[in-house]
mmCIF file of C-alpha atoms in Angstrom:
data_model
loop_
_atom_site.group_PDB
_atom_site.id
_atom_site.type_symbol
_atom_site.label_atom_id
_atom_site.label_comp_id
_atom_site.label_asym_id
_atom_site.label_seq_id
_atom_site.Cartn_x
_atom_site.Cartn_y
_atom_site.Cartn_z
ATOM 1 C CA MET A 185 -0.127 -0.025 0.110
ATOM 2 C CA GLU A 186 2.874 2.552 0.717
ATOM 3 C CA GLN A 187 4.719 1.675 -2.092
ATOM 4 C CA ALA A 188 1.393 2.683 -4.547
ATOM 5 C CA LYS A 189 0.972 5.852 -2.196
ATOM 6 C CA GLN A 190 4.304 6.467 -3.304
ATOM 7 C CA GLY A 191 4.456 5.586 -6.709
ATOM 8 C CA ARG A 192 0.735 7.624 -7.519
ATOM 9 C CA ALA A 193 3.041 10.620 -5.369
ATOM 10 C CA ASP A 194 6.057 10.524 -7.886
ATOM 11 C CA GLU A 195 4.300 10.354 -10.592
ATOM 12 C CA MET A 196 2.268 13.311 -9.881
ATOM 13 C CA GLY A 197 5.269 15.149 -9.627
ATOM 14 C CA ARG A 198 6.680 14.196 -12.901
ATOM 15 C CA ARG A 199 3.368 15.941 -14.070
ATOM 16 C CA GLY A 200 4.976 19.325 -12.981
ATOM 17 C CA SER A 201 2.071 19.301 -9.961
ATOM 18 C CA SER A 202 3.194 23.407 -8.296
ATOM 19 C CA LEU A 203 4.989 22.520 -5.285
ATOM 20 C CA TRP A 204 4.530 18.452 -5.050
ATOM 21 C CA PRO A 205 6.539 16.708 -4.343
ATOM 22 C CA LEU A 206 9.169 19.131 -2.702
ATOM 23 C CA ARG A 207 12.516 17.724 -0.949
ATOM 24 C CA ALA A 208 14.052 19.223 2.101
ATOM 25 C CA VAL A 209 17.871 20.459 1.706
ATOM 26 C CA LYS A 210 19.744 21.485 4.277
ATOM 27 C CA ARG A 211 23.130 23.119 3.342
ATOM 28 C CA THR A 212 26.303 22.528 4.981
ATOM 29 C CA VAL A 213 29.597 23.905 4.789
ATOM 30 C CA ALA A 214 32.715 21.894 4.004
ATOM 31 C CA VAL A 215 36.121 22.100 6.558
ATOM 32 C CA GLY A 216 39.260 21.004 5.804
ATOM 33 C CA SER A 217 42.034 20.615 2.753
ATOM 34 C CA PRO A 218 39.881 20.154 -0.365
ATOM 35 C CA THR A 219 41.676 18.952 -3.079
ATOM 36 C CA ARG A 220 40.547 20.059 -6.874
ATOM 37 C CA HIS A 221 37.417 18.679 -7.878
ATOM 38 C CA SER A 222 37.278 16.503 -4.652
ATOM 39 C CA ALA A 223 33.873 15.220 -4.333
ATOM 40 C CA THR A 224 32.728 12.798 -1.488
ATOM 41 C CA ARG A 225 29.086 11.667 -0.745
ATOM 42 C CA VAL A 226 28.526 10.637 3.042
ATOM 43 C CA ARG A 227 25.285 9.419 5.227
ATOM 44 C CA ALA A 228 24.948 10.486 8.719
ATOM 45 C CA ALA A 229 22.065 11.311 10.406
ATOM 46 C CA GLY A 230 19.229 10.562 7.516
ATOM 47 C CA LEU A 231 20.870 12.564 5.352
ATOM 48 C CA SER A 232 22.424 12.241 2.500
ATOM 49 C CA ARG A 233 24.902 14.856 2.034
ATOM 50 C CA THR A 234 27.509 16.378 -0.968
ATOM 51 C CA VAL A 235 30.554 18.051 -0.094
ATOM 52 C CA ARG A 236 32.067 19.177 -3.446
ATOM 53 C CA ALA A 237 35.596 21.725 -3.140
ATOM 54 C CA GLU A 238 36.881 23.808 -5.648
ATOM 55 C CA ARG A 239 40.077 25.404 -5.025
ATOM 56 C CA THR A 240 41.454 28.139 -7.917
ATOM 57 C CA ARG A 241 44.452 30.332 -7.414
ATOM 58 C CA ALA A 242 45.226 29.483 -3.854
ATOM 59 C CA THR A 243 41.324 30.254 -3.144
ATOM 60 C CA PHE A 244 38.866 28.053 -1.794
ATOM 61 C CA ARG A 245 35.661 28.071 -2.607
ATOM 62 C CA ILE A 246 33.634 25.709 -1.017
ATOM 63 C CA LYS A 247 30.429 24.592 -0.963
ATOM 64 C CA GLY A 248 28.096 21.709 0.370
ATOM 65 C CA HIS A 249 24.448 20.472 0.246
ATOM 66 C CA ALA A 250 22.584 17.615 2.518
ATOM 67 C CA PHE A 251 19.636 16.741 0.982
ATOM 68 C CA HIS A 252 17.033 14.446 2.923
ATOM 69 C CA PRO A 253 16.153 11.519 1.541
ATOM 70 C CA ALA A 254 13.682 11.312 0.394
ATOM 71 C CA PRO A 255 10.466 14.164 -1.154
ATOM 72 C CA VAL A 256 9.067 15.965 1.784
ATOM 73 C CA ARG A 257 4.845 16.397 0.571
ATOM 74 C CA PHE A 258 3.807 20.016 1.945
ATOM 75 C CA ARG A 259 0.986 19.046 0.609
ATOM 76 C CA GLU A 260 -1.123 15.320 0.314
ATOM 77 C CA ALA A 261 -2.526 16.403 -3.237
ATOM 78 C CA PRO A 262 -1.756 18.587 -6.046
ATOM 79 C CA ASN A 263 -4.798 21.325 -5.005
ATOM 80 C CA GLY A 264 -4.947 20.094 -1.024
ATOM 81 C CA THR A 265 -3.988 22.580 1.748
ATOM 82 C CA VAL A 266 -1.139 22.943 2.158
ATOM 83 C CA ARG A 267 1.532 22.300 5.243
ATOM 84 C CA SER A 268 3.036 24.634 7.599
ATOM 85 C CA PHE A 269 6.409 23.234 9.696
ATOM 86 C CA SER A 270 9.188 24.775 12.102
ATOM 87 C CA ILE A 271 12.458 24.076 12.664
ATOM 88 C CA SER A 272 14.538 24.871 15.810
ATOM 89 C CA PHE A 273 18.217 25.053 15.954
ATOM 90 C CA VAL A 274 21.633 26.390 17.724
ATOM 91 C CA PHE A 275 24.448 26.640 16.179
ATOM 92 C CA GLY A 276 27.580 29.095 15.842
ATOM 93 C CA ILE A 277 30.085 30.575 13.293
ATOM 94 C CA LEU A 278 33.167 30.862 13.878
ATOM 95 C CA SER A 279 36.546 31.258 11.619
ATOM 96 C CA SER A 280 39.939 30.225 12.054
ATOM 97 C CA PHE A 281 40.914 33.496 10.683
ATOM 98 C CA GLY A 282 39.878 36.214 12.400
ATOM 99 C CA ASP A 283 38.286 39.007 10.391
ATOM 100 C CA ILE A 284 37.916 36.387 7.516
ATOM 101 C CA ARG A 285 34.972 33.981 6.888
ATOM 102 C CA GLY A 286 32.870 32.529 4.810
ATOM 103 C CA HIS A 287 29.191 33.774 3.459
ATOM 104 C CA GLY A 288 27.053 31.744 5.442
ATOM 105 C CA PHE A 289 24.347 29.250 4.766
ATOM 106 C CA ALA A 290 21.343 28.674 4.145
ATOM 107 C CA PHE A 291 18.376 26.402 4.498
ATOM 108 C CA PHE A 292 15.505 26.197 1.930
ATOM 109 C CA ILE A 293 13.335 24.070 -0.428
ATOM 110 C CA ALA A 294 14.116 23.477 -3.511
ATOM 111 C CA LEU A 295 12.150 20.856 -6.434
ATOM 112 C CA SER A 296 15.589 19.194 -7.228
ATOM 113 C CA THR A 297 19.042 18.312 -5.385
ATOM 114 C CA ASP A 298 21.287 19.311 -9.185
ATOM 115 C CA LEU A 299 22.880 22.218 -7.948
ATOM 116 C CA SER A 300 24.787 21.395 -9.921
ATOM 117 C CA ALA A 301 25.148 24.720 -11.501
ATOM 118 C CA ALA A 302 25.685 26.565 -8.986
ATOM 119 C CA PHE A 303 27.985 29.128 -7.067
ATOM 120 C CA PRO A 304 29.747 28.769 -4.245
ATOM 121 C CA ILE A 305 31.008 31.848 -2.258
ATOM 122 C CA GLN A 306 28.535 35.164 -1.634
ATOM 123 C CA PHE A 307 25.704 32.304 -4.209
ATOM 124 C CA LEU A 308 25.641 29.880 -1.273
ATOM 125 C CA GLY A 309 25.550 27.515 -3.523
ATOM 126 C CA LEU A 310 21.964 27.872 -4.425
ATOM 127 C CA ILE A 311 22.341 30.024 -7.354
ATOM 128 C CA ASN A 312 24.005 31.005 -9.862
ATOM 129 C CA ALA A 313 24.716 34.792 -11.202
ATOM 130 C CA THR A 314 22.111 34.701 -14.831
ATOM 131 C CA ASN A 315 19.638 32.770 -12.692
ATOM 132 C CA ASN A 316 18.933 35.245 -9.417
ATOM 133 C CA GLY A 317 15.469 35.933 -9.685
ATOM 134 C CA SER A 318 14.321 33.513 -12.184
ATOM 135 C CA THR A 319 11.492 31.793 -11.415
ATOM 136 C CA SER A 320 12.439 28.579 -12.664
ATOM 137 C CA ASN A 321 14.190 28.147 -9.339
ATOM 138 C CA HIS A 322 11.845 27.101 -7.936
ATOM 139 C CA LEU A 323 13.422 27.572 -4.685
ATOM 140 C CA PHE A 324 12.329 29.237 -0.968
ATOM 141 C CA ALA A 325 15.847 29.483 1.487
ATOM 142 C CA VAL A 326 16.075 31.391 4.634
ATOM 143 C CA GLU A 327 19.860 32.915 4.814
ATOM 144 C CA LEU A 328 21.957 33.259 7.316
ATOM 145 C CA ASP A 329 24.045 35.307 5.655
ATOM 146 C CA THR A 330 27.905 36.469 7.594
ATOM 147 C CA ILE A 331 28.648 39.294 4.762
ATOM 148 C CA GLN A 332 27.134 41.883 2.840
ATOM 149 C CA ASN A 333 26.334 42.083 -0.606
ATOM 150 C CA THR A 334 25.450 44.296 -2.309
ATOM 151 C CA GLU A 335 25.019 43.258 -5.132
ATOM 152 C CA PHE A 336 22.042 41.013 -2.882
ATOM 153 C CA GLY A 337 20.619 44.211 -1.469
ATOM 154 C CA ASP A 338 21.993 43.059 1.907
ATOM 155 C CA ILE A 339 21.299 45.077 5.378
ATOM 156 C CA ASP A 340 24.360 44.445 7.300
ATOM 157 C CA ASN A 341 27.001 41.568 7.440
ATOM 158 C CA ASN A 342 24.872 39.771 9.805
ATOM 159 C CA HIS A 343 21.439 39.096 9.479
ATOM 160 C CA VAL A 344 19.079 36.503 8.123
ATOM 161 C CA GLY A 345 16.562 36.688 4.755
ATOM 162 C CA VAL A 346 14.117 35.189 3.271
ATOM 163 C CA ASP A 347 14.444 34.336 -0.200
ATOM 164 C CA ILE A 348 12.294 33.069 -3.300
ATOM 165 C CA ASN A 349 14.008 32.181 -6.900
ATOM 166 C CA SER A 350 16.419 34.649 -5.703
ATOM 167 C CA LEU A 351 19.010 35.991 -2.596
ATOM 168 C CA ASN A 352 17.175 39.606 -3.043
ATOM 169 C CA SER A 353 15.780 38.832 0.241
ATOM 170 C CA VAL A 354 11.675 39.350 0.411
ATOM 171 C CA LYS A 355 12.274 40.462 3.617
ATOM 172 C CA SER A 356 15.379 40.079 5.965
ATOM 173 C CA ASN A 357 16.561 41.709 9.536
ATOM 174 C CA THR A 358 19.763 41.701 11.722
ATOM 175 C CA ALA A 359 20.543 38.965 13.101
ATOM 176 C CA GLY A 360 20.737 38.260 16.954
ATOM 177 C CA PHE A 361 18.989 37.665 20.472
ATOM 178 C CA TYR A 362 16.042 38.387 22.793
ATOM 179 C CA ASN A 363 17.052 38.684 26.697
ATOM 180 C CA ASP A 364 14.690 39.806 29.065
ATOM 181 C CA GLU A 365 12.729 42.030 25.894
ATOM 182 C CA LEU A 366 15.474 43.441 24.657
ATOM 183 C CA PHE A 367 17.458 42.966 21.508
ATOM 184 C CA TYR A 368 21.106 42.446 21.079
ATOM 185 C CA ASP A 369 23.284 41.735 17.586
ATOM 186 C CA ILE A 370 25.598 39.331 17.789
#
C-alpha cells in the first residue's frame, strides 16, 4: 500500500504539479583542505550529503549540500492544503582566520537536488550569476548571511533573509537574540 502511494506521488510530481513533491534541503559547509574537484558522499543522521570543493589560484571556493533522503510532501494532493512546519536549532559560525569568514549558509526547499550549476561563495551554493531571480529556480530559502553583499541588497553583514528564487531577500532582519525582551545583535 505504501509503495503504491509513493508511486502515485512520484507520478504526480513528474506531471509538474506545483510545489509537490518538494525536497527539504539543508546546506552545509566543508572544512579542511580539499583537493581540486574532490567530491565526497556520506550518509549520516538520515541525510544524504555531498561536499564539493574547488581550489582556484590558492583560494578555496567551497559548497556543500545535505539533502533529506526522500521528498517531503507539503501537500497530500495537488490542490490540497499546504502543511505548515517549524524548525529550531542552535549553531555557531566561527572563523579560524579572524575577520576573514565565509558567506554563511541557508536552509532551503527546492524541486531538485541538482545544484551543480550553482556557484559557491556569495551565491551560497544555491544559484548562479545568470539565474538569480529566475522563476524557474523553484527555490525558497532562509539565509543566515555573514557578509554584506551589495549586489543582493543585503542590509548588513549579520542577517537572516527570506529568499524566493533569488538571493535578493524579500524580507531580512539583523541576526541576534532576545534577553529579557531586549534585542542584542551579534
